[in-house]
Coordinates of N, CA, C and O in Angstrom, one line a residue:
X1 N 120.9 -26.1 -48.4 CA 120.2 -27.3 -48.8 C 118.7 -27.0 -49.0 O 117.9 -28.0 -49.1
X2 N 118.1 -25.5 -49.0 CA 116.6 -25.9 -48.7 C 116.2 -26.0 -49.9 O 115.0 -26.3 -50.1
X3 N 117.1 -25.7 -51.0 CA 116.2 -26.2 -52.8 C 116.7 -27.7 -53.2 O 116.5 -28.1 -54.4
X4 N 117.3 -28.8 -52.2 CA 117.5 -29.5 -52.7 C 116.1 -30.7 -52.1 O 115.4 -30.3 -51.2
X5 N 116.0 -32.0 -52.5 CA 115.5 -32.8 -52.5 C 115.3 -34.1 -52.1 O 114.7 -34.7 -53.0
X6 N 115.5 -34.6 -51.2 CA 116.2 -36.4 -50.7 C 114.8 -36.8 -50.9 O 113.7 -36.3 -50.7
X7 N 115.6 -38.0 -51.3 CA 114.7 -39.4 -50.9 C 115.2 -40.3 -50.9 O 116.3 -40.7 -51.3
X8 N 113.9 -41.3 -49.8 CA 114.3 -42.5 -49.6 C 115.7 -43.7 -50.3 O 115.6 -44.0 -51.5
X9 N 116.6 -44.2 -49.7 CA 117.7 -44.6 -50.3 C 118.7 -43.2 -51.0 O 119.8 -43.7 -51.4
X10 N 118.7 -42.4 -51.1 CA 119.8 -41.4 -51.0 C 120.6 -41.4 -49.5 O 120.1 -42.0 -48.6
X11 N 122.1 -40.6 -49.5 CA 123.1 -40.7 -48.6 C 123.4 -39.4 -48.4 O 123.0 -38.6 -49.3
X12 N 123.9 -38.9 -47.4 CA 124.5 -37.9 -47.0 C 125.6 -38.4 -46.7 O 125.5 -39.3 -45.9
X13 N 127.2 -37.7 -47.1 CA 128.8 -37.4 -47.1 C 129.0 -36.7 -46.2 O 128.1 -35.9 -46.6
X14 N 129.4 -36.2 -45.3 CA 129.9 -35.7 -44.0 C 131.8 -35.4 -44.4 O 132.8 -36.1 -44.5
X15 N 131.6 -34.5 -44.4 CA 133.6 -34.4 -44.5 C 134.1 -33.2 -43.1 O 133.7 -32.0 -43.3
X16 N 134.5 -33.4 -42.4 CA 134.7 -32.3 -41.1 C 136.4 -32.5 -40.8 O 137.2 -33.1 -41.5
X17 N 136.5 -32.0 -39.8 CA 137.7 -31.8 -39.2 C 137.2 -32.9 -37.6 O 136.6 -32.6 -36.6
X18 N 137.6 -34.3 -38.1 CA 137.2 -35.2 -36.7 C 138.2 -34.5 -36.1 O 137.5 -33.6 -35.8
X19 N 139.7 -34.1 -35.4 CA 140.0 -33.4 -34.2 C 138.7 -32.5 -33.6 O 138.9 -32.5 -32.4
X20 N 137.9 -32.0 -33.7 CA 137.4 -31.0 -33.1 C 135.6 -31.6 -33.5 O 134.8 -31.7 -32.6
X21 N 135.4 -31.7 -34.7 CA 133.7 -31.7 -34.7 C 133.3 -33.4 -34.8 O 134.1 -34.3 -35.1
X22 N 131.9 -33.6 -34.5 CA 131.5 -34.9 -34.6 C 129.7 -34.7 -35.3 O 128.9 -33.8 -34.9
X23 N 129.3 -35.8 -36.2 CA 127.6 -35.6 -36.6 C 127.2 -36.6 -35.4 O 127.8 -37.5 -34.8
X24 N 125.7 -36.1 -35.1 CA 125.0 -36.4 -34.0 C 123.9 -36.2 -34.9 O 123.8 -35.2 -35.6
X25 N 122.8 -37.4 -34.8 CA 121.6 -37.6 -34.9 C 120.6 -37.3 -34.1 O 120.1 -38.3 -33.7
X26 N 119.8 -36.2 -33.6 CA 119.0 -35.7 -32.5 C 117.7 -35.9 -32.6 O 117.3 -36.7 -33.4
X27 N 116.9 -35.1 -31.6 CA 115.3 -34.8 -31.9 C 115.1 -33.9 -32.3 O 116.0 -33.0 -32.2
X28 N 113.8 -33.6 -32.7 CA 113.7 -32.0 -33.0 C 114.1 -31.0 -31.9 O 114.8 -30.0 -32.0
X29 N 113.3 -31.3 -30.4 CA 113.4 -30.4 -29.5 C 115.0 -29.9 -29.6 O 115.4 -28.7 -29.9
X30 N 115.9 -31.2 -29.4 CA 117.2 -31.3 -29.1 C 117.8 -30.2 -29.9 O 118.5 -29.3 -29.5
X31 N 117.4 -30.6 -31.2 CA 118.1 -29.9 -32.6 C 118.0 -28.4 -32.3 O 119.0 -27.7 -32.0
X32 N 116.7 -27.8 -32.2 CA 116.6 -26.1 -31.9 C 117.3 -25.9 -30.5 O 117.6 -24.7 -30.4
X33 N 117.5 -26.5 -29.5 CA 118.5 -26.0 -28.5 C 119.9 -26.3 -28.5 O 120.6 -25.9 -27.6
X34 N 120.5 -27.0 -29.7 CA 121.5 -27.2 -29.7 C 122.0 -28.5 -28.6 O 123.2 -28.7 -28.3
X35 N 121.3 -29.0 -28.3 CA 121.4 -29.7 -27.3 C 122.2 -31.6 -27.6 O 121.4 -32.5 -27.8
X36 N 123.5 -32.0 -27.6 CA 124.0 -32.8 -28.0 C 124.4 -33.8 -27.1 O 125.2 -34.6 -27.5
X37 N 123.8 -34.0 -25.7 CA 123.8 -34.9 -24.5 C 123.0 -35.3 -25.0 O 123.3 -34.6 -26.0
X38 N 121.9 -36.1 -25.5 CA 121.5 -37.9 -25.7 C 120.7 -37.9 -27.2 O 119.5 -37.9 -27.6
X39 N 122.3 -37.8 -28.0 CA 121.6 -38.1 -29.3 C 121.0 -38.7 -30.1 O 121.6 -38.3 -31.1
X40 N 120.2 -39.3 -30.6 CA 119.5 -40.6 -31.1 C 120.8 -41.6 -31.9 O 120.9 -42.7 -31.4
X41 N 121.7 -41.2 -32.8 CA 122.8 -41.7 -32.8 C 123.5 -40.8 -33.4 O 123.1 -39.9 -34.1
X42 N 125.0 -41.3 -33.2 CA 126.2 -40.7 -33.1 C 127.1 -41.5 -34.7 O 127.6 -42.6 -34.6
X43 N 127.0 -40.8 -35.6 CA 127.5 -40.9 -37.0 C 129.0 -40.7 -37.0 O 129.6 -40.9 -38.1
X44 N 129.8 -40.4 -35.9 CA 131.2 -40.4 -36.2 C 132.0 -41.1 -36.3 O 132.6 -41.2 -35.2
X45 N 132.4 -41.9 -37.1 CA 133.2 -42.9 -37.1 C 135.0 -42.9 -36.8 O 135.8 -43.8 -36.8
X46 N 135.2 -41.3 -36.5 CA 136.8 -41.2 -36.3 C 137.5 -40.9 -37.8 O 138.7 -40.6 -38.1
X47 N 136.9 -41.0 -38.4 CA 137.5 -40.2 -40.2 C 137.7 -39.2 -40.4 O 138.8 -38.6 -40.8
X48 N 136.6 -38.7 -40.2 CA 136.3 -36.9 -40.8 C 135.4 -37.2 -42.2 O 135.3 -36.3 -43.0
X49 N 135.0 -38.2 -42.3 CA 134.4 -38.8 -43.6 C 133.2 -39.4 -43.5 O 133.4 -40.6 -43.5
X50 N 132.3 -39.2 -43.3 CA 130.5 -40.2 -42.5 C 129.5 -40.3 -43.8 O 129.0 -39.4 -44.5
X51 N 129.4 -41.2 -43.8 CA 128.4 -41.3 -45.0 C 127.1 -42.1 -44.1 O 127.2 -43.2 -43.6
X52 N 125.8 -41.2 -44.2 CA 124.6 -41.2 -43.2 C 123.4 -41.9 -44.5 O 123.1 -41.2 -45.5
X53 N 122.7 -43.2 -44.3 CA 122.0 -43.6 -45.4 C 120.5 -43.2 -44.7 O 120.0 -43.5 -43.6
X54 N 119.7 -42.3 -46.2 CA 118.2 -41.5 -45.9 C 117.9 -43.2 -46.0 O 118.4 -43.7 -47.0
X55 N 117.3 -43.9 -45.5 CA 116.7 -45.2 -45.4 C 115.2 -45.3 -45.1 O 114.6 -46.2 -45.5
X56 N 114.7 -44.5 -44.4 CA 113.4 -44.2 -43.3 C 113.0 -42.7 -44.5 O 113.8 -41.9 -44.9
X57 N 111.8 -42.9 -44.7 CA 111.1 -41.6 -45.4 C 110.9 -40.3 -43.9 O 109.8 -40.6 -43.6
X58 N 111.3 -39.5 -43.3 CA 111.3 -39.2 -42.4 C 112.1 -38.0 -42.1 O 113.3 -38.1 -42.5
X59 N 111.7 -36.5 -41.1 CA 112.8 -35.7 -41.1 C 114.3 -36.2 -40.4 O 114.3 -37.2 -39.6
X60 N 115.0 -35.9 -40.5 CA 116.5 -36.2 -39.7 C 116.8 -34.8 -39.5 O 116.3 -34.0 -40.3
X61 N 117.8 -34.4 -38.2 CA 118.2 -33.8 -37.8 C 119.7 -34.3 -37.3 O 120.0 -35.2 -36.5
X62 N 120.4 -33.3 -37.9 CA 121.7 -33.2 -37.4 C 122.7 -32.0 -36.9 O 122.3 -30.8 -37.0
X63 N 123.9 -32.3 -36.2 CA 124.2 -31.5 -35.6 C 125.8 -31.7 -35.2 O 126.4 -32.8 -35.1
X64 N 126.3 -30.9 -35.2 CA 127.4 -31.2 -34.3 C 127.6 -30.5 -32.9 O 127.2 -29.4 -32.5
X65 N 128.3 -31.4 -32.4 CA 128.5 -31.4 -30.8 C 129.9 -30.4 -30.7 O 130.7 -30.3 -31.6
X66 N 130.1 -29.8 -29.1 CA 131.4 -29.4 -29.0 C 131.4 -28.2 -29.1 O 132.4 -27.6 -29.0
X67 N 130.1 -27.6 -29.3 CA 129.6 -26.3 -29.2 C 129.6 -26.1 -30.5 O 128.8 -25.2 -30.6
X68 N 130.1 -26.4 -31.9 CA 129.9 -25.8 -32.9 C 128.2 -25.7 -33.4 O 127.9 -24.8 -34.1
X69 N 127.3 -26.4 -32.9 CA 126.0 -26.2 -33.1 C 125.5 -24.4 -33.1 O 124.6 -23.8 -33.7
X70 N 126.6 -24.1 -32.1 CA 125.9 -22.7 -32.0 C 126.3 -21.6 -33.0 O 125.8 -20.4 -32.9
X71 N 127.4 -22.1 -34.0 CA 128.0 -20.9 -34.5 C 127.4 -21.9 -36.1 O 128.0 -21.7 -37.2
X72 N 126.3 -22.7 -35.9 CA 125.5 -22.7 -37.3 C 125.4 -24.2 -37.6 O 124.7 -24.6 -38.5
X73 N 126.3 -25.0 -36.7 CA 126.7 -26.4 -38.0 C 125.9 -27.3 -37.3 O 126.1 -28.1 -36.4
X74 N 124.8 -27.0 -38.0 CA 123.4 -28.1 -38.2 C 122.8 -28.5 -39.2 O 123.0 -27.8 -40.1
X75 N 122.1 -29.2 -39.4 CA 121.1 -29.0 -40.5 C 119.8 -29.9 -40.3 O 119.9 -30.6 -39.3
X76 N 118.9 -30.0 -40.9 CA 117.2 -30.8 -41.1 C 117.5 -31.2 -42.1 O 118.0 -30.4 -42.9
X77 N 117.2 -32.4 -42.5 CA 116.8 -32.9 -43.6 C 115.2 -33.9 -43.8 O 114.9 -34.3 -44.9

């Protein structure tokens, strides 16, 4: 994602494997430790399908919990 571009009122689609992974909304500190105990909010609705609205001009950070954070599955937006 780092050549692409959001803005305000754009969405992010989420498609995972809900048995095992979940999107989590963090802080920055949180985000670089991987750290998924008190996320700002929790985007999983039990689908495997999350659709996250860019609403706030602002970075976001995401992540998933369950330990997959450490083998990559995060991202900044």
């Amino acid at each position: 994602f780092r050549s692409k571009h959001f803005y305000n009122g754009d969405w992010l689609f989420f498609v995972y494997d809900r048995n095992q992974q979940n999107i989590l909304e963090v802080n920055s500190t949180d985000y670089e430790a991987c750290n998924s105990d008190h996320p700002l909010h929790n985007w999983t609705t039990g689908a495997g399908r999350d659709v996250v609205p860019l609403n706030v001009t602002r970075r976001y950070y995401f992540l998933s919990g369950k330990g997959f954070c450490y083998s990559g599955m995060k991202m900044t937006v």
